[in-house]
PDB file of C-alpha atoms in Angstrom:
ATOM      1  CA  MET B   4      -4.346  11.494   4.943  1.00 73.00           C
ATOM      2  CA  THR B   5      -6.184   8.587   6.418  1.00 89.00           C
ATOM      3  CA  ILE B   6      -4.830   5.132   5.579  1.00 93.00           C
ATOM      4  CA  THR B   7      -5.333   2.234   7.949  1.00 94.00           C
ATOM      5  CA  ILE B   8      -2.914  -0.689   8.328  1.00 95.00           C
ATOM      6  CA  THR B   9      -4.247  -3.792  10.063  1.00 96.00           C
ATOM      7  CA  PRO B  10      -2.049  -5.411  12.676  1.00 96.00           C
ATOM      8  CA  ALA B  11      -1.277  -8.306  10.235  1.00 97.00           C
ATOM      9  CA  ALA B  12      -0.143  -5.900   7.481  1.00 96.00           C
ATOM     10  CA  ASN B  13       1.798  -3.862  10.025  1.00 96.00           C
ATOM     11  CA  GLU B  14       3.711  -6.916  11.178  1.00 96.00           C
ATOM     12  CA  ARG B  15       4.461  -8.001   7.642  1.00 96.00           C
ATOM     13  CA  MET B  16       5.776  -4.459   6.743  1.00 96.00           C
ATOM     14  CA  ARG B  17       7.887  -4.307   9.896  1.00 95.00           C
ATOM     15  CA  HIS B  18       9.418  -7.706   8.892  1.00 95.00           C
ATOM     16  CA  PHE B  19      10.606  -6.323   5.583  1.00 93.00           C
ATOM     17  CA  LEU B  20      11.853  -3.094   7.231  1.00 95.00           C
ATOM     18  CA  ALA B  21      13.796  -5.071   9.812  1.00 95.00           C
ATOM     19  CA  ASN B  22      15.723  -6.746   6.966  1.00 94.00           C
ATOM     20  CA  THR B  23      16.409  -3.398   5.316  1.00 94.00           C
ATOM     21  CA  PRO B  24      17.320  -0.923   8.106  1.00 90.00           C
ATOM     22  CA  ALA B  25      18.326   1.752   5.644  1.00 94.00           C
ATOM     23  CA  ALA B  26      14.881   2.079   4.162  1.00 96.00           C
ATOM     24  CA  ALA B  27      13.049   5.286   4.825  1.00 96.00           C
ATOM     25  CA  GLY B  28       9.713   3.470   5.280  1.00 96.00           C
ATOM     26  CA  VAL B  29       7.056   1.724   3.201  1.00 97.00           C
ATOM     27  CA  ARG B  30       5.968   3.295  -0.095  1.00 97.00           C
ATOM     28  CA  PHE B  31       2.261   2.855  -0.927  1.00 96.00           C
ATOM     29  CA  GLY B  32       0.730   4.051  -4.111  1.00 93.00           C
ATOM     30  CA  VAL B  33      -0.630   3.166  -7.456  1.00 93.00           C
ATOM     31  CA  LYS B  34       0.630   2.642 -11.005  1.00 91.00           C
ATOM     32  CA  ARG B  35      -1.196   2.606 -14.262  1.00 88.00           C
ATOM     33  CA  THR B  36      -1.583  -1.049 -15.357  1.00 80.00           C
ATOM     34  CA  GLY B  37      -3.793  -4.059 -15.738  1.00 62.00           C
ATOM     35  CA  CYS B  38      -7.264  -4.475 -17.247  1.00 68.00           C
ATOM     36  CA  SER B  39      -9.010  -1.922 -15.044  1.00 64.00           C
ATOM     37  CA  GLY B  40      -6.505   0.900 -15.014  1.00 84.00           C
ATOM     38  CA  PHE B  41      -4.558   1.054 -11.726  1.00 88.00           C
ATOM     39  CA  ALA B  42      -2.644  -1.353  -9.504  1.00 90.00           C
ATOM     40  CA  TYR B  43      -1.421  -0.956  -5.955  1.00 90.00           C
ATOM     41  CA  VAL B  44       2.269  -0.692  -5.282  1.00 93.00           C
ATOM     42  CA  VAL B  45       3.751  -1.608  -1.872  1.00 94.00           C
ATOM     43  CA  ASP B  46       7.551  -1.514  -1.617  1.00 95.00           C
ATOM     44  CA  LEU B  47      10.330  -0.325   0.620  1.00 96.00           C
ATOM     45  CA  ALA B  48      11.203   3.308   0.106  1.00 96.00           C
ATOM     46  CA  GLU B  49      14.877   4.070  -0.280  1.00 93.00           C
ATOM     47  CA  SER B  50      14.253   7.732   0.220  1.00 94.00           C
ATOM     48  CA  ILE B  51      11.570  10.384   0.591  1.00 95.00           C
ATOM     49  CA  GLY B  52      11.239  12.490  -2.537  1.00 93.00           C
ATOM     50  CA  GLU B  53       9.755  15.749  -3.327  1.00 93.00           C
ATOM     51  CA  GLY B  54       6.019  15.382  -3.636  1.00 93.00           C
ATOM     52  CA  ASP B  55       5.949  12.482  -1.072  1.00 95.00           C
ATOM     53  CA  GLN B  56       3.668  12.694   1.937  1.00 94.00           C
ATOM     54  CA  VAL B  57       4.828  10.804   5.019  1.00 94.00           C
ATOM     55  CA  VAL B  58       2.333   9.527   7.527  1.00 90.00           C
ATOM     56  CA  ASP B  59       3.017   7.681  10.735  1.00 91.00           C
ATOM     57  CA  VAL B  60       0.631   4.725  10.947  1.00 88.00           C
ATOM     58  CA  ASP B  61       1.034   3.010  14.278  1.00 87.00           C
ATOM     59  CA  GLY B  62       4.771   3.765  14.367  1.00 89.00           C
ATOM     60  CA  LEU B  63       5.359   2.775  10.757  1.00 93.00           C
ATOM     61  CA  SER B  64       6.336   5.446   8.159  1.00 95.00           C
ATOM     62  CA  LEU B  65       4.050   5.184   5.149  1.00 95.00           C
ATOM     63  CA  ILE B  66       5.120   7.219   2.184  1.00 97.00           C
ATOM     64  CA  VAL B  67       2.654   8.135  -0.493  1.00 96.00           C
ATOM     65  CA  ASN B  68       3.321  10.295  -3.542  1.00 94.00           C
ATOM     66  CA  ASP B  69       1.001  13.230  -4.403  1.00 93.00           C
ATOM     67  CA  LYS B  70      -0.211  11.495  -7.586  1.00 92.00           C
ATOM     68  CA  SER B  71      -1.502   8.450  -5.721  1.00 93.00           C
ATOM     69  CA  LEU B  72      -2.892  10.285  -2.678  1.00 93.00           C
ATOM     70  CA  ALA B  73      -6.404  10.955  -3.933  1.00 91.00           C
ATOM     71  CA  MET B  74      -6.767   7.373  -5.157  1.00 92.00           C
ATOM     72  CA  VAL B  75      -5.677   5.678  -1.862  1.00 93.00           C
ATOM     73  CA  GLU B  76      -7.167   8.093   0.664  1.00 94.00           C
ATOM     74  CA  GLY B  77      -9.155   6.040   3.228  1.00 94.00           C
ATOM     75  CA  THR B  78      -7.752   2.698   2.075  1.00 94.00           C
ATOM     76  CA  VAL B  79      -7.413  -0.130   4.623  1.00 95.00           C
ATOM     77  CA  ILE B  80      -4.300  -2.270   4.031  1.00 95.00           C
ATOM     78  CA  ASP B  81      -4.568  -5.871   5.281  1.00 96.00           C
ATOM     79  CA  PHE B  82      -2.317  -8.881   4.917  1.00 96.00           C
ATOM     80  CA  GLN B  83      -3.916 -12.299   4.472  1.00 94.00           C
ATOM     81  CA  ARG B  84      -2.771 -15.896   4.160  1.00 92.00           C
ATOM     82  CA  GLN B  85      -4.902 -18.371   2.252  1.00 90.00           C
ATOM     83  CA  GLY B  86      -3.330 -21.776   2.043  1.00 90.00           C
ATOM     84  CA  LEU B  87       0.064 -21.427   0.482  1.00 91.00           C
ATOM     85  CA  ASN B  88      -0.681 -17.863  -0.710  1.00 91.00           C
ATOM     86  CA  ALA B  89      -0.003 -14.675   1.165  1.00 92.00           C
ATOM     87  CA  SER B  90      -0.556 -11.112  -0.011  1.00 91.00           C
ATOM     88  CA  PHE B  91      -1.519  -7.606   0.923  1.00 93.00           C
ATOM     89  CA  VAL B  92      -5.289  -6.938   0.420  1.00 91.00           C
ATOM     90  CA  PHE B  93      -6.654  -3.458  -0.125  1.00 92.00           C
ATOM     91  CA  HIS B  94     -10.100  -2.122   0.839  1.00 91.00           C
ATOM     92  CA  ASN B  95     -10.307   1.179  -1.026  1.00 90.00           C
ATOM     93  CA  PRO B  96     -13.497   3.289  -0.781  1.00 92.00           C
ATOM     94  CA  ASN B  97     -12.373   5.248  -3.903  1.00 87.00           C
ATOM     95  CA  ALA B  98     -12.379   2.192  -6.206  1.00 84.00           C
ATOM     96  CA  THR B  99     -15.351   2.095  -8.376  1.00 81.00           C
ATOM     97  CA  GLY B 100     -14.574  -1.271 -10.066  1.00 80.00           C
ATOM     98  CA  GLU B 101     -12.105  -4.054 -10.097  1.00 75.00           C
ATOM     99  CA  CYS B 102     -10.923  -6.522 -12.787  1.00 70.00           C
ATOM    100  CA  GLY B 103     -11.988 -10.110 -12.388  1.00 64.00           C
ATOM    101  CA  CYS B 104      -8.558 -11.247 -11.200  1.00 62.00           C
ATOM    102  CA  GLY B 105      -8.420  -8.540  -8.479  1.00 58.00           C
ATOM    103  CA  GLU B 106      -5.094  -7.146  -9.683  1.00 66.00           C
ATOM    104  CA  SER B 107      -6.272  -3.747 -10.839  1.00 73.00           C
ATOM    105  CA  PHE B 108      -9.016  -1.227 -10.142  1.00 77.00           C
ATOM    106  CA  THR B 109     -10.716   1.931 -11.459  1.00 77.00           C
ATOM    107  CA  VAL B 110     -11.663   5.209  -9.837  1.00 78.00           C
ATOM    108  CA  SER B 111     -14.062   7.792 -11.110  1.00 74.00           C
TER     109      SER B 111
END
């Protein structure tokens, strides 16, 4: 599995992990939602479940479930600040389209 985390995203994820030392790592995946079909999910993982893949990305445990893996393979996760807004930004080579608001995407 190849997922890249930029230094800005890595720092942000480590900040959340530092505040929750019991977390197993950062969970990254997708859920069905939005106007285009799927939305990204980034959250702290309480545990590693059956069907989860764990990847070490620059010393950070990234946990991806098997159902999401094909849709997020090759994704670059970034963290950007624009004015008062701050969010994770995803550059996914598997996405074939996105909704106008950028909240969801499609894959073929």
